[in-house]
Amino acid sequence: MPQRHSKNNNDLAFFTYDEKRKLGYGTQKERLGKDSIKPFDACCLCLKPFIEPMSCLKGHVYCKECILECLLAQKKDIQRKQAAHMAQQKQEKDEEEEKLMLQKARELDAFDQQNHGAVPQYSDKNYNRDKNGFHGANSVKATSYEEEALRTMKAFWLPSATPEASKKVDAPSTDTVCPEGNEKLRLKTLFPICFTEDKNAEKRATSLDKTYICPSCKVTLTNTLSLVALSSCGHVFCKKCADKFMAVDKVCLVCDKPCKERNLVNLSKGGTGFAGHGDHLEAKDFKHLGSGSGLGLVRPAMKT
């Protein structure tokens, strides 16, 4: 047994806490940088700088082409689901009618057997066709029972008698939803928004990307600022100017168009490029040690 010494601290049959930490075992947290954050002037669908931006009443910004294609695809999907639901309803109705017809046929068969089943048929035509000369229990009824038993028999080893699980199609919702917020969205609720571009020659010469400013205070718009758009005219301001001027004067500072408090729409922040985003820009990964290699597998946790 070696003595405890700094040179012999890695000869154990198991991993120590320090060794696990060096291998990246456990939950790793990392603050997301600028590259992982979606810019405020990017479309929520294509994640590219928007072209002809449009916003919903919840403040999600999309390209006009992207959101129209999304709504059109949703309508086509709704029509497909409605057609499948109607086909299923028609099939169920046909099956119900077939069951009623079979039930009536059984009742007529039972009535016919009760009244004429024991009387022999001596017709030459029937005699040549059935030597027994009896209808009902001896021939017809026995055959129908066998067919019914074979049809309802649940035997997985017979291909013809293998049961099938019927997939029920529920009635689809006819409302299109916002791809970002999952609330009801209609085309008429979308409104175009207009950002004020910075016309400063020095900034345009040094920067290749477009920069936008608040038309009131001339502050450059970034992800750190809360933005407000007017649904009446579409102009975008920072939240401070919107609360200070538009909420009080009830008029747009750019086009002098009257607006009401319900026309102030808070635009959603850029968030992150991951599926879950919000104000807590932190990513988490859980790594556990695998068998043999010691490196293990990595399972991404939920982003918050």
CSV table of C-alpha atoms in Angstrom, one decimal:
chain,number,residue,atom,x,y,z
A,1,MET,CA,0.0,0.0,0.0
A,2,PRO,CA,1.7,3.2,-1.1
A,3,GLN,CA,1.9,6.1,1.3
A,4,ARG,CA,-0.2,9.1,1.0
A,5,HIS,CA,1.8,11.6,-1.0
A,6,SER,CA,1.2,14.2,-3.7
A,7,LYS,CA,2.9,11.9,-6.2
A,8,ASN,CA,0.6,9.0,-5.4
A,9,ASN,CA,-2.7,10.9,-5.3
A,10,ASN,CA,-4.0,9.3,-8.6
A,11,ASP,CA,-3.4,5.6,-7.9
A,12,LEU,CA,-6.9,5.0,-6.4
A,13,ALA,CA,-9.4,2.6,-7.9
A,14,PHE,CA,-12.0,5.3,-8.2
A,15,PHE,CA,-12.1,8.9,-9.4
A,16,THR,CA,-11.7,11.5,-6.7
A,17,TYR,CA,-13.7,14.7,-6.6
A,18,ASP,CA,-10.9,16.7,-8.1
A,19,GLU,CA,-10.4,14.3,-10.9
A,20,LYS,CA,-14.1,14.3,-11.8
A,21,ARG,CA,-14.1,18.1,-11.9
A,22,LYS,CA,-11.1,18.1,-14.2
A,23,LEU,CA,-12.9,15.6,-16.5
A,24,GLY,CA,-15.9,17.8,-16.7
A,25,TYR,CA,-18.2,15.6,-14.6
A,26,GLY,CA,-21.4,17.0,-13.3
A,27,THR,CA,-23.4,20.1,-14.3
A,28,GLN,CA,-21.3,22.7,-16.1
A,29,LYS,CA,-22.6,26.3,-16.3
A,30,GLU,CA,-21.4,28.9,-18.7
A,31,ARG,CA,-22.5,32.5,-19.3
A,32,LEU,CA,-23.6,32.8,-22.9
A,33,GLY,CA,-21.7,35.4,-25.0
A,34,LYS,CA,-22.7,37.7,-27.8
A,35,ASP,CA,-22.4,35.0,-30.4
A,36,SER,CA,-25.2,32.9,-28.8
A,37,ILE,CA,-27.6,35.8,-28.5
A,38,LYS,CA,-30.1,36.6,-31.3
A,39,PRO,CA,-29.9,40.2,-32.4
A,40,PHE,CA,-33.0,42.3,-31.9
A,41,ASP,CA,-33.1,43.0,-35.6
A,42,ALA,CA,-33.2,39.4,-36.6
A,43,CYS,CA,-36.2,37.4,-37.7
A,44,CYS,CA,-37.5,34.8,-35.2
A,45,LEU,CA,-37.9,32.2,-37.9
A,46,CYS,CA,-34.9,32.5,-40.3
A,47,LEU,CA,-32.6,34.2,-37.6
A,48,LYS,CA,-31.3,36.6,-40.3
A,49,PRO,CA,-31.6,40.4,-40.5
A,50,PHE,CA,-35.3,41.0,-41.2
A,51,ILE,CA,-36.6,42.2,-44.5
A,52,GLU,CA,-39.9,44.1,-44.3
A,53,PRO,CA,-40.4,43.3,-40.6
A,54,MET,CA,-43.8,42.6,-39.2
A,55,SER,CA,-44.7,42.1,-35.5
A,56,CYS,CA,-47.6,40.4,-33.7
A,57,LEU,CA,-49.4,41.9,-30.7
A,58,LYS,CA,-47.0,40.0,-28.4
A,59,GLY,CA,-43.9,41.7,-29.8
A,60,HIS,CA,-42.4,38.9,-31.9
A,61,VAL,CA,-40.8,40.2,-35.0
A,62,TYR,CA,-40.6,38.3,-38.3
A,63,CYS,CA,-39.8,38.8,-41.9
A,64,LYS,CA,-42.9,39.4,-44.0
A,65,GLU,CA,-42.1,36.5,-46.3
A,66,CYS,CA,-41.2,34.1,-43.4
A,67,ILE,CA,-44.4,34.7,-41.4
A,68,LEU,CA,-46.7,34.5,-44.5
A,69,GLU,CA,-45.1,31.1,-45.5
A,70,CYS,CA,-45.5,29.9,-41.9
A,71,LEU,CA,-49.2,30.8,-41.7
A,72,LEU,CA,-49.8,29.3,-45.2
A,73,ALA,CA,-48.1,26.0,-44.1
A,74,GLN,CA,-50.2,26.0,-41.0
A,75,LYS,CA,-53.4,26.5,-43.0
A,76,LYS,CA,-52.4,23.6,-45.3
A,77,ASP,CA,-51.7,21.4,-42.4
A,78,ILE,CA,-55.1,22.3,-40.8
A,79,GLN,CA,-56.9,21.4,-44.1
A,80,ARG,CA,-55.0,18.1,-44.2
A,81,LYS,CA,-56.0,17.2,-40.7
A,82,GLN,CA,-59.6,18.3,-41.3
A,83,ALA,CA,-59.8,16.0,-44.4
A,84,ALA,CA,-58.4,13.1,-42.4
A,85,HIS,CA,-60.9,13.8,-39.6
A,86,MET,CA,-63.8,13.9,-42.1
A,87,ALA,CA,-62.7,10.7,-43.7
A,88,GLN,CA,-62.6,9.0,-40.3
A,89,GLN,CA,-66.1,10.2,-39.5
A,90,LYS,CA,-67.3,8.9,-42.8
A,91,GLN,CA,-65.7,5.6,-42.2
A,92,GLU,CA,-67.2,5.3,-38.7
A,93,LYS,CA,-70.6,6.2,-40.2
A,94,ASP,CA,-70.2,3.5,-42.9
A,95,GLU,CA,-69.2,0.9,-40.3
A,96,GLU,CA,-72.2,1.8,-38.1
A,97,GLU,CA,-74.5,1.4,-41.1
A,98,GLU,CA,-72.9,-1.9,-42.0
A,99,LYS,CA,-73.3,-3.2,-38.4
A,100,LEU,CA,-77.0,-2.2,-38.5
A,101,MET,CA,-77.4,-4.1,-41.8
A,102,LEU,CA,-75.7,-7.2,-40.4
A,103,GLN,CA,-77.9,-7.0,-37.4
A,104,LYS,CA,-81.0,-6.8,-39.5
A,105,ALA,CA,-79.8,-9.7,-41.6
A,106,ARG,CA,-79.2,-11.8,-38.5
A,107,GLU,CA,-82.7,-11.1,-37.3
A,108,LEU,CA,-84.2,-12.1,-40.6
A,109,ASP,CA,-82.0,-15.2,-40.7
A,110,ALA,CA,-83.2,-16.1,-37.2
A,111,PHE,CA,-86.8,-15.5,-38.1
A,112,ASP,CA,-86.4,-17.6,-41.3
A,113,GLN,CA,-84.8,-20.4,-39.4
A,114,GLN,CA,-87.4,-20.4,-36.7
A,115,ASN,CA,-90.2,-20.6,-39.3
A,116,HIS,CA,-88.8,-22.5,-42.2
A,117,GLY,CA,-85.5,-24.0,-41.1
A,118,ALA,CA,-86.8,-27.5,-40.2
A,119,VAL,CA,-88.9,-27.9,-43.4
A,120,PRO,CA,-86.9,-29.8,-46.1
A,121,GLN,CA,-86.6,-28.3,-49.5
A,122,TYR,CA,-87.3,-31.0,-52.2
A,123,SER,CA,-86.8,-28.7,-55.2
A,124,ASP,CA,-84.5,-30.3,-57.8
A,125,LYS,CA,-82.5,-27.2,-58.2
A,126,ASN,CA,-81.8,-26.9,-54.4
A,127,TYR,CA,-81.3,-30.7,-54.2
A,128,ASN,CA,-78.5,-30.7,-56.7
A,129,ARG,CA,-76.9,-27.7,-55.1
A,130,ASP,CA,-77.2,-29.0,-51.4
A,131,LYS,CA,-77.6,-32.7,-50.8
A,132,ASN,CA,-78.7,-32.1,-47.2
A,133,GLY,CA,-81.6,-30.2,-48.5
A,134,PHE,CA,-81.8,-27.9,-45.4
A,135,HIS,CA,-81.2,-24.2,-45.1
A,136,GLY,CA,-80.3,-22.7,-41.7
A,137,ALA,CA,-78.5,-24.5,-38.9
A,138,ASN,CA,-77.0,-27.3,-41.1
A,139,SER,CA,-75.4,-25.1,-43.8
A,140,VAL,CA,-76.0,-21.4,-43.9
A,141,LYS,CA,-76.0,-20.6,-40.2
A,142,ALA,CA,-72.9,-22.7,-39.5
A,143,THR,CA,-71.0,-21.0,-42.3
A,144,SER,CA,-71.9,-17.5,-41.1
A,145,TYR,CA,-70.8,-18.4,-37.5
A,146,GLU,CA,-67.5,-19.6,-38.8
A,147,GLU,CA,-66.9,-16.5,-40.9
A,148,GLU,CA,-67.8,-14.3,-37.9
A,149,ALA,CA,-65.5,-16.2,-35.6
A,150,LEU,CA,-62.7,-16.0,-38.1
A,151,ARG,CA,-63.2,-12.3,-38.6
A,152,THR,CA,-63.3,-11.5,-34.9
A,153,MET,CA,-60.6,-13.9,-33.8
A,154,LYS,CA,-57.5,-12.1,-32.4
A,155,ALA,CA,-54.7,-14.4,-33.3
A,156,PHE,CA,-51.4,-12.7,-33.8
A,157,TRP,CA,-49.9,-15.7,-35.6
A,158,LEU,CA,-52.3,-15.5,-38.4
A,159,PRO,CA,-51.8,-12.6,-40.9
A,160,SER,CA,-55.5,-12.6,-41.8
A,161,ALA,CA,-56.6,-12.4,-38.1
A,162,THR,CA,-54.0,-10.0,-36.8
A,163,PRO,CA,-55.8,-7.2,-34.9
A,164,GLU,CA,-55.2,-3.6,-35.9
A,165,ALA,CA,-55.1,-0.7,-33.6
A,166,SER,CA,-57.3,2.0,-35.0
A,167,LYS,CA,-55.8,5.4,-34.9
A,168,LYS,CA,-58.3,8.0,-33.9
A,169,VAL,CA,-57.9,11.5,-35.4
A,170,ASP,CA,-59.2,14.2,-33.2
A,171,ALA,CA,-60.8,17.3,-34.7
A,172,PRO,CA,-58.0,19.9,-35.4
A,173,SER,CA,-58.1,23.5,-34.3
A,174,THR,CA,-58.8,25.9,-37.1
A,175,ASP,CA,-56.7,28.7,-35.5
A,176,THR,CA,-53.2,29.5,-36.7
A,177,VAL,CA,-50.7,30.1,-33.9
A,178,CYS,CA,-47.6,32.3,-33.5
A,179,PRO,CA,-44.5,30.2,-34.0
A,180,GLU,CA,-42.7,32.0,-31.2
A,181,GLY,CA,-45.3,32.5,-28.5
A,182,ASN,CA,-47.8,29.7,-29.4
A,183,GLU,CA,-50.8,32.0,-29.0
A,184,LYS,CA,-53.5,32.5,-31.6
A,185,LEU,CA,-52.3,34.6,-34.6
A,186,ARG,CA,-54.2,35.9,-37.5
A,187,LEU,CA,-52.9,37.7,-40.6
A,188,LYS,CA,-54.9,40.8,-39.8
A,189,THR,CA,-53.3,41.2,-36.3
A,190,LEU,CA,-49.8,41.5,-37.8
A,191,PHE,CA,-48.6,45.1,-38.4
A,192,PRO,CA,-45.5,46.3,-40.2
A,193,ILE,CA,-42.8,48.1,-38.0
A,194,CYS,CA,-40.4,50.7,-39.1
A,195,PHE,CA,-36.9,51.2,-37.5
A,196,THR,CA,-35.1,54.5,-37.8
A,197,GLU,CA,-31.7,53.9,-39.5
A,198,ASP,CA,-28.7,55.8,-38.3
A,199,LYS,CA,-27.6,58.2,-41.1
A,200,ASN,CA,-24.3,59.2,-39.4
A,201,ALA,CA,-21.6,59.0,-42.1
A,202,GLU,CA,-18.8,58.0,-39.7
A,203,LYS,CA,-20.7,55.0,-38.2
A,204,ARG,CA,-21.8,53.9,-41.7
A,205,ALA,CA,-18.2,54.0,-42.9
A,206,THR,CA,-16.8,51.9,-40.0
A,207,SER,CA,-19.7,49.4,-39.7
A,208,LEU,CA,-20.9,47.1,-42.4
A,209,ASP,CA,-24.2,46.3,-40.6
A,210,LYS,CA,-27.1,48.6,-40.3
A,211,THR,CA,-27.5,50.4,-37.0
A,212,TYR,CA,-30.8,51.7,-35.8
A,213,ILE,CA,-31.5,54.5,-33.3
A,214,CYS,CA,-34.5,55.8,-31.3
A,215,PRO,CA,-36.0,58.7,-33.3
A,216,SER,CA,-36.6,60.6,-30.1
A,217,CYS,CA,-33.4,60.4,-28.0
A,218,LYS,CA,-31.1,59.2,-30.9
A,219,VAL,CA,-29.7,56.3,-28.7
A,220,THR,CA,-28.4,53.3,-30.7
A,221,LEU,CA,-30.8,50.3,-30.3
A,222,THR,CA,-29.3,47.1,-28.9
A,223,ASN,CA,-30.4,44.0,-27.1
A,224,THR,CA,-29.9,45.7,-23.7
A,225,LEU,CA,-32.7,48.2,-24.4
A,226,SER,CA,-36.4,47.5,-24.1
A,227,LEU,CA,-38.1,48.5,-27.3
A,228,VAL,CA,-41.7,49.6,-27.9
A,229,ALA,CA,-43.5,49.7,-31.3
A,230,LEU,CA,-46.7,51.5,-32.2
A,231,SER,CA,-49.2,49.3,-33.8
A,232,SER,CA,-51.0,52.3,-35.3
A,233,CYS,CA,-48.0,53.5,-37.4
A,234,GLY,CA,-45.2,51.0,-36.8
A,235,HIS,CA,-42.5,53.3,-35.5
A,236,VAL,CA,-40.1,51.9,-32.9
A,237,PHE,CA,-38.9,53.8,-29.8
A,238,CYS,CA,-37.0,52.9,-26.7
A,239,LYS,CA,-39.2,52.2,-23.7
A,240,LYS,CA,-38.1,55.3,-21.8
A,241,CYS,CA,-39.2,57.6,-24.6
A,242,ALA,CA,-42.4,55.7,-25.2
A,243,ASP,CA,-43.4,55.9,-21.5
A,244,LYS,CA,-42.4,59.5,-21.3
A,245,PHE,CA,-43.9,61.0,-24.4
A,246,MET,CA,-46.3,58.6,-26.3
A,247,ALA,CA,-48.1,57.4,-23.2
A,248,VAL,CA,-48.7,61.0,-22.1
A,249,ASP,CA,-49.2,62.9,-25.4
A,250,LYS,CA,-51.1,60.0,-27.2
A,251,VAL,CA,-49.3,60.9,-30.5
A,252,CYS,CA,-46.4,59.5,-32.4
A,253,LEU,CA,-43.3,61.8,-32.4
A,254,VAL,CA,-42.3,60.9,-36.0
A,255,CYS,CA,-45.6,61.1,-38.0
A,256,ASP,CA,-47.9,62.8,-35.5
A,257,LYS,CA,-50.4,60.0,-35.9
A,258,PRO,CA,-52.7,59.7,-32.8
A,259,CYS,CA,-52.2,56.5,-30.8
A,260,LYS,CA,-53.7,55.0,-27.7
A,261,GLU,CA,-52.1,53.1,-24.8
A,262,ARG,CA,-53.2,49.8,-26.3
A,263,ASN,CA,-51.2,50.6,-29.4
A,264,LEU,CA,-47.9,50.4,-27.4
A,265,VAL,CA,-46.5,46.9,-28.1
A,266,ASN,CA,-43.4,45.8,-26.2
A,267,LEU,CA,-41.0,44.0,-28.6
A,268,SER,CA,-39.5,40.8,-27.4
A,269,LYS,CA,-35.8,40.8,-26.6
A,270,GLY,CA,-33.3,39.0,-28.6
A,271,GLY,CA,-32.7,36.2,-26.1
A,272,THR,CA,-30.5,33.3,-27.1
A,273,GLY,CA,-30.2,31.2,-30.2
A,274,PHE,CA,-31.4,28.1,-28.2
A,275,ALA,CA,-34.9,26.7,-28.0
A,276,GLY,CA,-35.4,28.2,-24.5
A,277,HIS,CA,-34.5,31.9,-24.0
A,278,GLY,CA,-35.2,34.7,-21.7
A,279,ASP,CA,-33.4,37.0,-19.4
A,280,HIS,CA,-31.3,34.3,-17.7
A,281,LEU,CA,-28.6,33.9,-20.4
A,282,GLU,CA,-26.9,30.8,-18.9
A,283,ALA,CA,-26.4,27.4,-20.6
A,284,LYS,CA,-26.1,24.1,-18.6
A,285,ASP,CA,-24.6,20.8,-19.7
A,286,PHE,CA,-24.6,17.6,-17.6
A,287,LYS,CA,-21.8,15.1,-18.2
A,288,HIS,CA,-21.5,11.7,-16.6
A,289,LEU,CA,-18.6,9.3,-16.7
A,290,GLY,CA,-19.0,6.4,-19.1
A,291,SER,CA,-17.6,2.9,-18.8
A,292,GLY,CA,-14.1,2.3,-19.9
A,293,SER,CA,-12.9,5.6,-21.5
A,294,GLY,CA,-13.6,7.8,-18.5
A,295,LEU,CA,-14.8,10.6,-20.8
A,296,GLY,CA,-18.4,9.5,-20.8
A,297,LEU,CA,-21.4,10.9,-22.5
A,298,VAL,CA,-22.8,14.5,-22.6
A,299,ARG,CA,-26.5,15.1,-22.1
A,300,PRO,CA,-27.6,18.7,-22.7
A,301,ALA,CA,-29.8,20.1,-20.0
A,302,MET,CA,-32.6,22.6,-20.4
A,303,LYS,CA,-31.5,26.1,-21.2
A,304,THR,CA,-32.9,28.8,-19.0
